[in-house]
PDB file of C-alpha atoms and ligand atoms in Angstrom:
ATOM      1  CA  MET A1268     147.746 219.181 -80.118  1.00  0.00           C
ATOM      2  CA  GLN A1269     143.994 219.005 -80.637  1.00  0.00           C
ATOM      3  CA  ARG A1270     141.387 220.913 -82.570  1.00  0.00           C
ATOM      4  CA  LEU A1271     139.800 223.682 -80.521  1.00  0.00           C
ATOM      5  CA  GLN A1272     136.207 222.571 -81.182  1.00  0.00           C
ATOM      6  CA  LYS A1273     137.114 219.035 -80.058  1.00  0.00           C
ATOM      7  CA  VAL A1274     138.612 220.316 -76.816  1.00  0.00           C
ATOM      8  CA  LEU A1275     135.506 222.429 -76.170  1.00  0.00           C
ATOM      9  CA  ALA A1276     133.251 219.438 -76.796  1.00  0.00           C
ATOM     10  CA  ALA A1277     135.407 217.167 -74.582  1.00  0.00           C
ATOM     11  CA  ALA A1278     135.191 219.760 -71.783  1.00  0.00           C
ATOM     12  CA  GLY A1279     131.406 219.519 -71.966  1.00  0.00           C
ATOM     13  CA  VAL A1280     130.957 223.132 -73.156  1.00  0.00           C
ATOM     14  CA  ALA A1281     128.698 222.072 -76.039  1.00  0.00           C
ATOM     15  CA  SER A1282     128.422 219.556 -78.846  1.00  0.00           C
ATOM     16  CA  ARG A1283     131.166 219.720 -81.483  1.00  0.00           C
ATOM     17  CA  ARG A1284     128.820 221.552 -83.894  1.00  0.00           C
ATOM     18  CA  LYS A1285     127.660 224.074 -81.261  1.00  0.00           C
ATOM     19  CA  ALA A1286     131.296 224.608 -80.240  1.00  0.00           C
ATOM     20  CA  GLU A1287     132.064 225.511 -83.872  1.00  0.00           C
ATOM     21  CA  GLU A1288     129.273 228.102 -83.731  1.00  0.00           C
ATOM     22  CA  TYR A1289     130.759 229.599 -80.543  1.00  0.00           C
ATOM     23  CA  ILE A1290     134.134 229.840 -82.282  1.00  0.00           C
ATOM     24  CA  ALA A1291     132.633 231.470 -85.381  1.00  0.00           C
ATOM     25  CA  GLU A1292     130.772 233.953 -83.179  1.00  0.00           C
ATOM     26  CA  GLY A1293     134.077 235.072 -81.584  1.00  0.00           C
ATOM     27  CA  ARG A1294     133.104 233.859 -78.110  1.00  0.00           C
ATOM     28  CA  VAL A1295     136.238 231.771 -77.622  1.00  0.00           C
ATOM     29  CA  THR A1296     139.703 233.030 -76.651  1.00  0.00           C
ATOM     30  CA  VAL A1297     142.967 231.107 -76.501  1.00  0.00           C
ATOM     31  CA  ASN A1298     145.665 232.706 -74.342  1.00  0.00           C
ATOM     32  CA  GLY A1299     143.733 235.987 -74.472  1.00  0.00           C
ATOM     33  CA  GLU A1300     143.271 236.084 -78.250  1.00  0.00           C
ATOM     34  CA  VAL A1301     139.890 235.649 -79.954  1.00  0.00           C
ATOM     35  CA  ILE A1302     140.063 232.643 -82.275  1.00  0.00           C
ATOM     36  CA  THR A1303     137.560 232.315 -85.105  1.00  0.00           C
ATOM     37  CA  GLN A1304     139.642 229.992 -87.261  1.00  0.00           C
ATOM     38  CA  MET A1305     138.047 226.547 -87.437  1.00  0.00           C
ATOM     39  CA  GLY A1306     140.392 223.672 -86.648  1.00  0.00           C
ATOM     40  CA  TYR A1307     142.750 225.900 -84.649  1.00  0.00           C
ATOM     41  CA  GLN A1308     145.137 223.618 -82.756  1.00  0.00           C
ATOM     42  CA  VAL A1309     145.557 223.920 -79.007  1.00  0.00           C
ATOM     43  CA  SER A1310     147.853 222.198 -76.536  1.00  0.00           C
ATOM     44  CA  PRO A1311     146.966 221.035 -73.017  1.00  0.00           C
ATOM     45  CA  HIS A1312     148.730 224.139 -71.633  1.00  0.00           C
ATOM     46  CA  ASP A1313     146.724 226.771 -73.529  1.00  0.00           C
ATOM     47  CA  GLU A1314     144.241 228.865 -71.548  1.00  0.00           C
ATOM     48  CA  ILE A1315     140.830 228.625 -73.180  1.00  0.00           C
ATOM     49  CA  LEU A1316     137.889 230.846 -72.228  1.00  0.00           C
ATOM     50  CA  VAL A1317     134.310 230.803 -73.491  1.00  0.00           C
ATOM     51  CA  ASP A1318     132.410 234.049 -72.855  1.00  0.00           C
ATOM     52  CA  GLY A1319     135.258 234.983 -70.516  1.00  0.00           C
ATOM     53  CA  GLU A1320     134.915 231.796 -68.416  1.00  0.00           C
ATOM     54  CA  PRO A1321     137.716 229.198 -68.312  1.00  0.00           C
ATOM     55  CA  ILE A1322     136.645 225.778 -69.561  1.00  0.00           C
ATOM     56  CA  LYS A1323     137.120 222.711 -67.387  1.00  0.00           C
ATOM     57  CA  ARG A1324     139.471 220.467 -69.284  1.00  0.00           C
ATOM     58  CA  GLU A1325     139.082 216.812 -68.596  1.00  0.00           C
ATOM     59  CA  GLU A1326     141.912 215.380 -66.568  1.00  0.00           C
ATOM     60  CA  LYS A1327     143.841 212.757 -68.506  1.00  0.00           C
ATOM     61  CA  VAL A1328     143.341 209.251 -67.168  1.00  0.00           C
ATOM     62  CA  TYR A1329     144.919 205.906 -68.045  1.00  0.00           C
ATOM     63  CA  PHE A1330     143.718 202.430 -67.113  1.00  0.00           C
ATOM     64  CA  LEU A1331     144.959 198.876 -67.495  1.00  0.00           C
ATOM     65  CA  LEU A1332     142.135 196.344 -67.911  1.00  0.00           C
ATOM     66  CA  ASN A1333     142.332 192.562 -67.897  1.00  0.00           C
ATOM     67  CA  LYS A1334     139.821 192.215 -70.713  1.00  0.00           C
ATOM     68  CA  PRO A1335     137.321 189.397 -70.311  1.00  0.00           C
ATOM     69  CA  LYS A1336     136.167 187.270 -73.249  1.00  0.00           C
ATOM     70  CA  HIS A1337     133.133 188.437 -75.235  1.00  0.00           C
ATOM     71  CA  THR A1338     133.735 192.142 -74.866  1.00  0.00           C
ATOM     72  CA  LEU A1339     134.126 194.534 -77.748  1.00  0.00           C
ATOM     73  CA  SER A1340     137.163 196.834 -77.993  1.00  0.00           C
ATOM     74  CA  ALA A1341     135.113 199.972 -78.623  1.00  0.00           C
ATOM     75  CA  ALA A1342     133.468 202.757 -76.646  1.00  0.00           C
ATOM     76  CA  SER A1343     129.956 201.685 -77.658  1.00  0.00           C
ATOM     77  CA  ASP A1344     128.180 199.091 -79.781  1.00  0.00           C
ATOM     78  CA  ASP A1345     125.030 199.610 -81.826  1.00  0.00           C
ATOM     79  CA  ARG A1346     124.245 195.897 -81.381  1.00  0.00           C
ATOM     80  CA  GLY A1347     124.212 196.272 -77.592  1.00  0.00           C
ATOM     81  CA  ARG A1348     127.191 194.016 -76.895  1.00  0.00           C
ATOM     82  CA  LYS A1349     129.250 194.670 -73.782  1.00  0.00           C
ATOM     83  CA  THR A1350     132.277 196.844 -74.488  1.00  0.00           C
ATOM     84  CA  VAL A1351     135.609 197.218 -72.723  1.00  0.00           C
ATOM     85  CA  VAL A1352     134.489 200.707 -71.646  1.00  0.00           C
ATOM     86  CA  ASP A1353     131.491 199.098 -69.895  1.00  0.00           C
ATOM     87  CA  CYS A1354     134.033 197.102 -67.842  1.00  0.00           C
ATOM     88  CA  LEU A1355     135.284 200.356 -66.250  1.00  0.00           C
ATOM     89  CA  GLU A1356     132.165 200.738 -64.142  1.00  0.00           C
ATOM     90  CA  ASP A1357     133.356 203.470 -61.772  1.00  0.00           C
ATOM     91  CA  VAL A1358     135.017 205.630 -64.421  1.00  0.00           C
ATOM     92  CA  ASP A1359     133.166 208.763 -65.580  1.00  0.00           C
ATOM     93  CA  ALA A1360     135.826 210.053 -67.999  1.00  0.00           C
ATOM     94  CA  ARG A1361     135.200 209.423 -71.697  1.00  0.00           C
ATOM     95  CA  VAL A1362     137.827 206.775 -72.242  1.00  0.00           C
ATOM     96  CA  PHE A1363     138.469 204.576 -75.267  1.00  0.00           C
ATOM     97  CA  PRO A1364     140.688 201.532 -75.840  1.00  0.00           C
ATOM     98  CA  VAL A1365     144.268 201.933 -77.057  1.00  0.00           C
ATOM     99  CA  GLY A1366     144.127 199.692 -80.107  1.00  0.00           C
ATOM    100  CA  ARG A1367     141.994 196.609 -80.006  1.00  0.00           C
ATOM    101  CA  LEU A1368     141.824 193.037 -78.859  1.00  0.00           C
ATOM    102  CA  ASP A1369     139.415 190.703 -80.657  1.00  0.00           C
ATOM    103  CA  TYR A1370     136.026 189.923 -79.104  1.00  0.00           C
ATOM    104  CA  ASP A1371     137.328 186.512 -77.967  1.00  0.00           C
ATOM    105  CA  THR A1372     140.797 187.668 -76.920  1.00  0.00           C
ATOM    106  CA  THR A1373     141.471 188.249 -73.225  1.00  0.00           C
ATOM    107  CA  GLY A1374     144.132 190.133 -71.364  1.00  0.00           C
ATOM    108  CA  LEU A1375     145.985 193.382 -71.113  1.00  0.00           C
ATOM    109  CA  LEU A1376     144.295 196.377 -72.698  1.00  0.00           C
ATOM    110  CA  LEU A1377     144.959 200.053 -72.004  1.00  0.00           C
ATOM    111  CA  LEU A1378     142.157 202.618 -71.982  1.00  0.00           C
ATOM    112  CA  THR A1379     142.517 206.390 -71.841  1.00  0.00           C
ATOM    113  CA  ASN A1380     140.963 209.711 -72.788  1.00  0.00           C
ATOM    114  CA  ASP A1381     144.359 210.941 -74.042  1.00  0.00           C
ATOM    115  CA  GLY A1382     144.329 210.799 -77.840  1.00  0.00           C
ATOM    116  CA  GLU A1383     147.967 211.822 -78.180  1.00  0.00           C
ATOM    117  CA  PHE A1384     149.094 209.011 -75.876  1.00  0.00           C
ATOM    118  CA  ALA A1385     146.942 206.465 -77.728  1.00  0.00           C
ATOM    119  CA  ASN A1386     148.300 207.547 -81.115  1.00  0.00           C
ATOM    120  CA  LYS A1387     151.856 207.269 -79.873  1.00  0.00           C
ATOM    121  CA  MET A1388     151.265 203.754 -78.540  1.00  0.00           C
ATOM    122  CA  MET A1389     149.641 202.611 -81.768  1.00  0.00           C
ATOM    123  CA  HIS A1390     152.031 204.283 -84.200  1.00  0.00           C
ATOM    124  CA  PRO A1391     153.806 201.638 -86.335  1.00  0.00           C
ATOM    125  CA  SER A1392     157.204 203.155 -85.503  1.00  0.00           C
ATOM    126  CA  SER A1393     156.746 202.626 -81.753  1.00  0.00           C
ATOM    127  CA  HIS A1394     157.517 198.868 -81.981  1.00  0.00           C
ATOM    128  CA  LEU A1395     156.185 198.330 -78.468  1.00  0.00           C
ATOM    129  CA  PRO A1396     156.464 194.634 -77.612  1.00  0.00           C
ATOM    130  CA  LYS A1397     153.180 192.828 -76.991  1.00  0.00           C
ATOM    131  CA  THR A1398     153.278 189.322 -75.585  1.00  0.00           C
ATOM    132  CA  TYR A1399     150.501 186.770 -76.040  1.00  0.00           C
ATOM    133  CA  GLU A1400     149.912 183.355 -74.609  1.00  0.00           C
ATOM    134  CA  VAL A1401     148.213 181.367 -77.327  1.00  0.00           C
ATOM    135  CA  THR A1402     146.815 177.849 -77.275  1.00  0.00           C
ATOM    136  CA  VAL A1403     146.361 176.223 -80.659  1.00  0.00           C
ATOM    137  CA  GLU A1404     145.043 172.987 -82.037  1.00  0.00           C
ATOM    138  CA  GLY A1405     148.049 171.556 -83.845  1.00  0.00           C
ATOM    139  CA  VAL A1406     151.717 170.950 -83.311  1.00  0.00           C
ATOM    140  CA  ILE A1407     154.045 173.911 -83.780  1.00  0.00           C
ATOM    141  CA  THR A1408     157.433 172.558 -84.811  1.00  0.00           C
ATOM    142  CA  GLU A1409     160.889 174.055 -84.275  1.00  0.00           C
ATOM    143  CA  LYS A1410     160.903 174.897 -87.979  1.00  0.00           C
ATOM    144  CA  MET A1411     157.679 176.913 -87.648  1.00  0.00           C
ATOM    145  CA  VAL A1412     159.127 178.721 -84.621  1.00  0.00           C
ATOM    146  CA  LYS A1413     162.201 179.651 -86.664  1.00  0.00           C
ATOM    147  CA  MET A1414     159.977 180.912 -89.488  1.00  0.00           C
ATOM    148  CA  MET A1415     158.082 183.229 -87.111  1.00  0.00           C
ATOM    149  CA  GLU A1416     161.392 184.413 -85.673  1.00  0.00           C
ATOM    150  CA  ARG A1417     162.432 185.458 -89.167  1.00  0.00           C
ATOM    151  CA  GLY A1418     159.028 186.762 -90.288  1.00  0.00           C
ATOM    152  CA  ILE A1419     156.304 185.100 -92.335  1.00  0.00           C
ATOM    153  CA  MET A1420     154.422 186.408 -95.351  1.00  0.00           C
ATOM    154  CA  LEU A1421     150.815 187.366 -94.530  1.00  0.00           C
ATOM    155  CA  ASP A1422     148.376 188.947 -96.987  1.00  0.00           C
ATOM    156  CA  ASP A1423     149.385 192.447 -95.796  1.00  0.00           C
ATOM    157  CA  GLY A1424     153.136 191.794 -95.992  1.00  0.00           C
ATOM    158  CA  LYS A1425     155.910 190.081 -94.092  1.00  0.00           C
ATOM    159  CA  THR A1426     155.694 190.151 -90.307  1.00  0.00           C
ATOM    160  CA  LEU A1427     158.560 191.613 -88.307  1.00  0.00           C
ATOM    161  CA  PRO A1428     160.637 189.013 -86.474  1.00  0.00           C
ATOM    162  CA  ALA A1429     158.748 187.712 -83.431  1.00  0.00           C
ATOM    163  CA  GLU A1430     160.006 186.063 -80.263  1.00  0.00           C
ATOM    164  CA  VAL A1431     158.426 182.639 -79.891  1.00  0.00           C
ATOM    165  CA  PHE A1432     158.629 180.035 -77.119  1.00  0.00           C
ATOM    166  CA  VAL A1433     156.834 176.721 -76.960  1.00  0.00           C
ATOM    167  CA  LEU A1434     155.539 176.450 -73.384  1.00  0.00           C
ATOM    168  CA  GLN A1435     153.671 173.140 -73.633  1.00  0.00           C
ATOM    169  CA  GLN A1436     153.054 170.634 -76.351  1.00  0.00           C
ATOM    170  CA  SER A1437     151.116 167.397 -76.660  1.00  0.00           C
ATOM    171  CA  VAL A1438     151.349 165.539 -79.957  1.00  0.00           C
ATOM    172  CA  LYS A1439     148.762 163.067 -78.647  1.00  0.00           C
ATOM    173  CA  LYS A1440     146.249 165.821 -77.866  1.00  0.00           C
ATOM    174  CA  ASN A1441     147.331 167.838 -80.913  1.00  0.00           C
ATOM    175  CA  ARG A1442     147.828 170.965 -78.784  1.00  0.00           C
ATOM    176  CA  THR A1443     150.542 173.593 -78.387  1.00  0.00           C
ATOM    177  CA  VAL A1444     150.785 176.479 -75.953  1.00  0.00           C
ATOM    178  CA  LEU A1445     153.066 179.262 -77.152  1.00  0.00           C
ATOM    179  CA  GLU A1446     154.303 182.582 -75.912  1.00  0.00           C
ATOM    180  CA  ILE A1447     154.644 185.013 -78.794  1.00  0.00           C
ATOM    181  CA  THR A1448     156.005 188.552 -78.626  1.00  0.00           C
ATOM    182  CA  ILE A1449     155.321 190.792 -81.599  1.00  0.00           C
ATOM    183  CA  PHE A1450     156.666 194.290 -82.182  1.00  0.00           C
ATOM    184  CA  GLU A1451     153.873 195.620 -84.369  1.00  0.00           C
ATOM    185  CA  GLY A1452     150.098 195.699 -84.102  1.00  0.00           C
ATOM    186  CA  ARG A1453     148.420 194.546 -87.253  1.00  0.00           C
ATOM    187  CA  ASN A1454     144.803 193.523 -87.217  1.00  0.00           C
ATOM    188  CA  ARG A1455     144.281 189.968 -85.887  1.00  0.00           C
ATOM    189  CA  GLN A1456     148.001 189.390 -86.329  1.00  0.00           C
ATOM    190  CA  VAL A1457     148.542 186.449 -83.982  1.00  0.00           C
ATOM    191  CA  ARG A1458     145.460 184.600 -85.265  1.00  0.00           C
ATOM    192  CA  ARG A1459     146.611 185.161 -88.849  1.00  0.00           C
ATOM    193  CA  MET A1460     150.104 183.909 -88.009  1.00  0.00           C
ATOM    194  CA  MET A1461     148.546 180.723 -86.633  1.00  0.00           C
ATOM    195  CA  GLU A1462     146.240 180.401 -89.667  1.00  0.00           C
ATOM    196  CA  TYR A1463     149.385 180.518 -91.820  1.00  0.00           C
ATOM    197  CA  PHE A1464     150.332 177.172 -90.212  1.00  0.00           C
ATOM    198  CA  HIS A1465     146.729 175.882 -90.394  1.00  0.00           C
ATOM    199  CA  CYS A1466     146.456 175.896 -86.608  1.00  0.00           C
ATOM    200  CA  GLU A1467     143.188 176.918 -85.001  1.00  0.00           C
ATOM    201  CA  VAL A1468     143.490 179.315 -82.060  1.00  0.00           C
ATOM    202  CA  LYS A1469     141.721 177.942 -78.987  1.00  0.00           C
ATOM    203  CA  SER A1470     142.567 180.823 -76.687  1.00  0.00           C
ATOM    204  CA  LEU A1471     144.501 184.052 -76.954  1.00  0.00           C
ATOM    205  CA  ASN A1472     145.535 186.076 -73.926  1.00  0.00           C
ATOM    206  CA  ARG A1473     147.710 189.200 -73.957  1.00  0.00           C
ATOM    207  CA  ILE A1474     149.992 189.038 -70.940  1.00  0.00           C
ATOM    208  CA  CYS A1475     152.382 191.970 -71.550  1.00  0.00           C
ATOM    209  CA  TYR A1476     152.273 195.374 -73.228  1.00  0.00           C
ATOM    210  CA  GLY A1477     155.531 197.344 -73.349  1.00  0.00           C
ATOM    211  CA  PHE A1478     156.983 196.754 -69.888  1.00  0.00           C
ATOM    212  CA  LEU A1479     153.553 196.251 -68.276  1.00  0.00           C
ATOM    213  CA  ASP A1480     152.092 192.907 -67.260  1.00  0.00           C
ATOM    214  CA  LEU A1481     148.762 191.871 -65.780  1.00  0.00           C
ATOM    215  CA  GLY A1482     150.070 191.538 -62.217  1.00  0.00           C
ATOM    216  CA  ASN A1483     147.319 190.236 -59.937  1.00  0.00           C
ATOM    217  CA  LEU A1484     144.413 191.579 -61.970  1.00  0.00           C
ATOM    218  CA  GLN A1485     141.702 188.996 -62.566  1.00  0.00           C
ATOM    219  CA  ARG A1486     139.612 188.971 -65.753  1.00  0.00           C
ATOM    220  CA  GLY A1487     137.366 192.041 -65.786  1.00  0.00           C
ATOM    221  CA  GLN A1488     139.428 193.876 -63.156  1.00  0.00           C
ATOM    222  CA  TYR A1489     141.257 197.100 -63.868  1.00  0.00           C
ATOM    223  CA  ARG A1490     143.566 199.610 -62.248  1.00  0.00           C
ATOM    224  CA  LYS A1491     144.772 203.129 -62.870  1.00  0.00           C
ATOM    225  CA  LEU A1492     148.208 203.471 -64.432  1.00  0.00           C
ATOM    226  CA  ARG A1493     150.700 205.453 -62.393  1.00  0.00           C
ATOM    227  CA  MET A1494     152.186 208.565 -64.000  1.00  0.00           C
ATOM    228  CA  TYR A1495     155.658 207.022 -64.122  1.00  0.00           C
ATOM    229  CA  GLU A1496     154.173 204.071 -66.052  1.00  0.00           C
ATOM    230  CA  VAL A1497     152.571 206.435 -68.576  1.00  0.00           C
ATOM    231  CA  ARG A1498     155.842 208.333 -68.936  1.00  0.00           C
ATOM    232  CA  LYS A1499     157.850 205.138 -69.345  1.00  0.00           C
ATOM    233  CA  LEU A1500     155.503 203.855 -72.061  1.00  0.00           C
ATOM    234  CA  MET A1501     155.830 207.167 -73.922  1.00  0.00           C
ATOM    235  CA  GLU A1502     159.611 206.975 -73.632  1.00  0.00           C
ATOM    236  CA  MET A1503     159.611 203.390 -74.836  1.00  0.00           C
ATOM    237  CA  ALA A1504     157.500 204.334 -77.854  1.00  0.00           C
ATOM    238  CA  ASP A1505     159.878 207.211 -78.654  1.00  0.00           C
ATOM    239  CA  ASP A1506     163.056 205.387 -77.964  1.00  0.00           C
ATOM    240  CA  GLN A1507     164.653 203.656 -80.906  1.00  0.00           C
ATOM    241  CA  ALA A1508     166.851 201.824 -78.396  1.00  0.00           C
ATOM    242  CA  SER A1509     163.791 199.847 -77.307  1.00  0.00           C
ATOM    243  CA  VAL A1510     163.663 198.324 -80.787  1.00  0.00           C
ATOM    244  CA  PRO A1511     165.184 194.891 -80.306  1.00  0.00           C
ATOM    245  CA  GLU A1512     168.475 194.148 -81.952  1.00  0.00           C
ATOM    246  CA  MET A1513     166.914 191.662 -84.353  1.00  0.00           C
ATOM    247  CA  LEU A1514     164.514 194.335 -85.742  1.00  0.00           C
ATOM    248  CA  ARG A1515     167.372 196.671 -86.556  1.00  0.00           C
ATOM    249  CA  ARG A1516     169.211 194.213 -88.737  1.00  0.00           C
TER     250      ARG A1516
HETATM  251  N1  LIG B2526     146.322 189.252 -82.429  1.00  0.00           N
HETATM  252  C1  LIG B2526     145.125 188.723 -82.712  1.00  0.00           C
HETATM  253  O1  LIG B2526     145.008 187.921 -83.623  1.00  0.00           O
HETATM  254  N2  LIG B2526     144.070 189.083 -81.989  1.00  0.00           N
HETATM  255  C2  LIG B2526     144.144 189.943 -80.956  1.00  0.00           C
HETATM  256  O2  LIG B2526     143.140 190.224 -80.317  1.00  0.00           O
HETATM  257  C3  LIG B2526     145.400 190.486 -80.671  1.00  0.00           C
HETATM  258  C4  LIG B2526     146.476 190.124 -81.420  1.00  0.00           C
END
């Protein structure tokens, strides 16, 4: 459900403020009824007319981007930095990123114009798995792996159990490459988990989100999600069964 004035603005009828004026003036009907109440909630299936003309509601679109480094997870930037929305060159719809990856983080990022979908993906109860390949300066020991698998105390509370695999390690070069799957989405979580062990992150790449992976997409490339993929993500976010056994203990 969305506020009527927001839907009118998104359909390009007028700015949000002008749309509020139209509503107050009684020029807007929803399913044949004049609505003057501000903040009235409408669903995608409601028929909305302005001055008797149906509005064109923006089709919902969903994209998977392989985010390059040095791009901002935002729709725009007042400092002129390139954003992830700028990466979707051929897309006219007003999309925004689902959550965020840091400026230096690469990898799988979803973008959409569907606020309800985005909220569902980002809701703390969704527990969607997100997998990162992370290269750190330092040696991550078996003991540290076990700690992350149980949860470690960060400044905003204990992390949920993570799945952690050491992919490569060189004591001589003081380097470790890990694959970490987390089931929550706190700000800068993986970097803060590494800081906990005094390990500096050299690169961070998200390789999976829910059941999606990057496939053949190169950095900066993107593709449309298929409807079954969108549906499956929504089901996963809803489905308590997708919460791994270890989180339910
Ligand atoms: N964790 C981080 O620390 N940064 C990201 O961009 C994503 C997850």
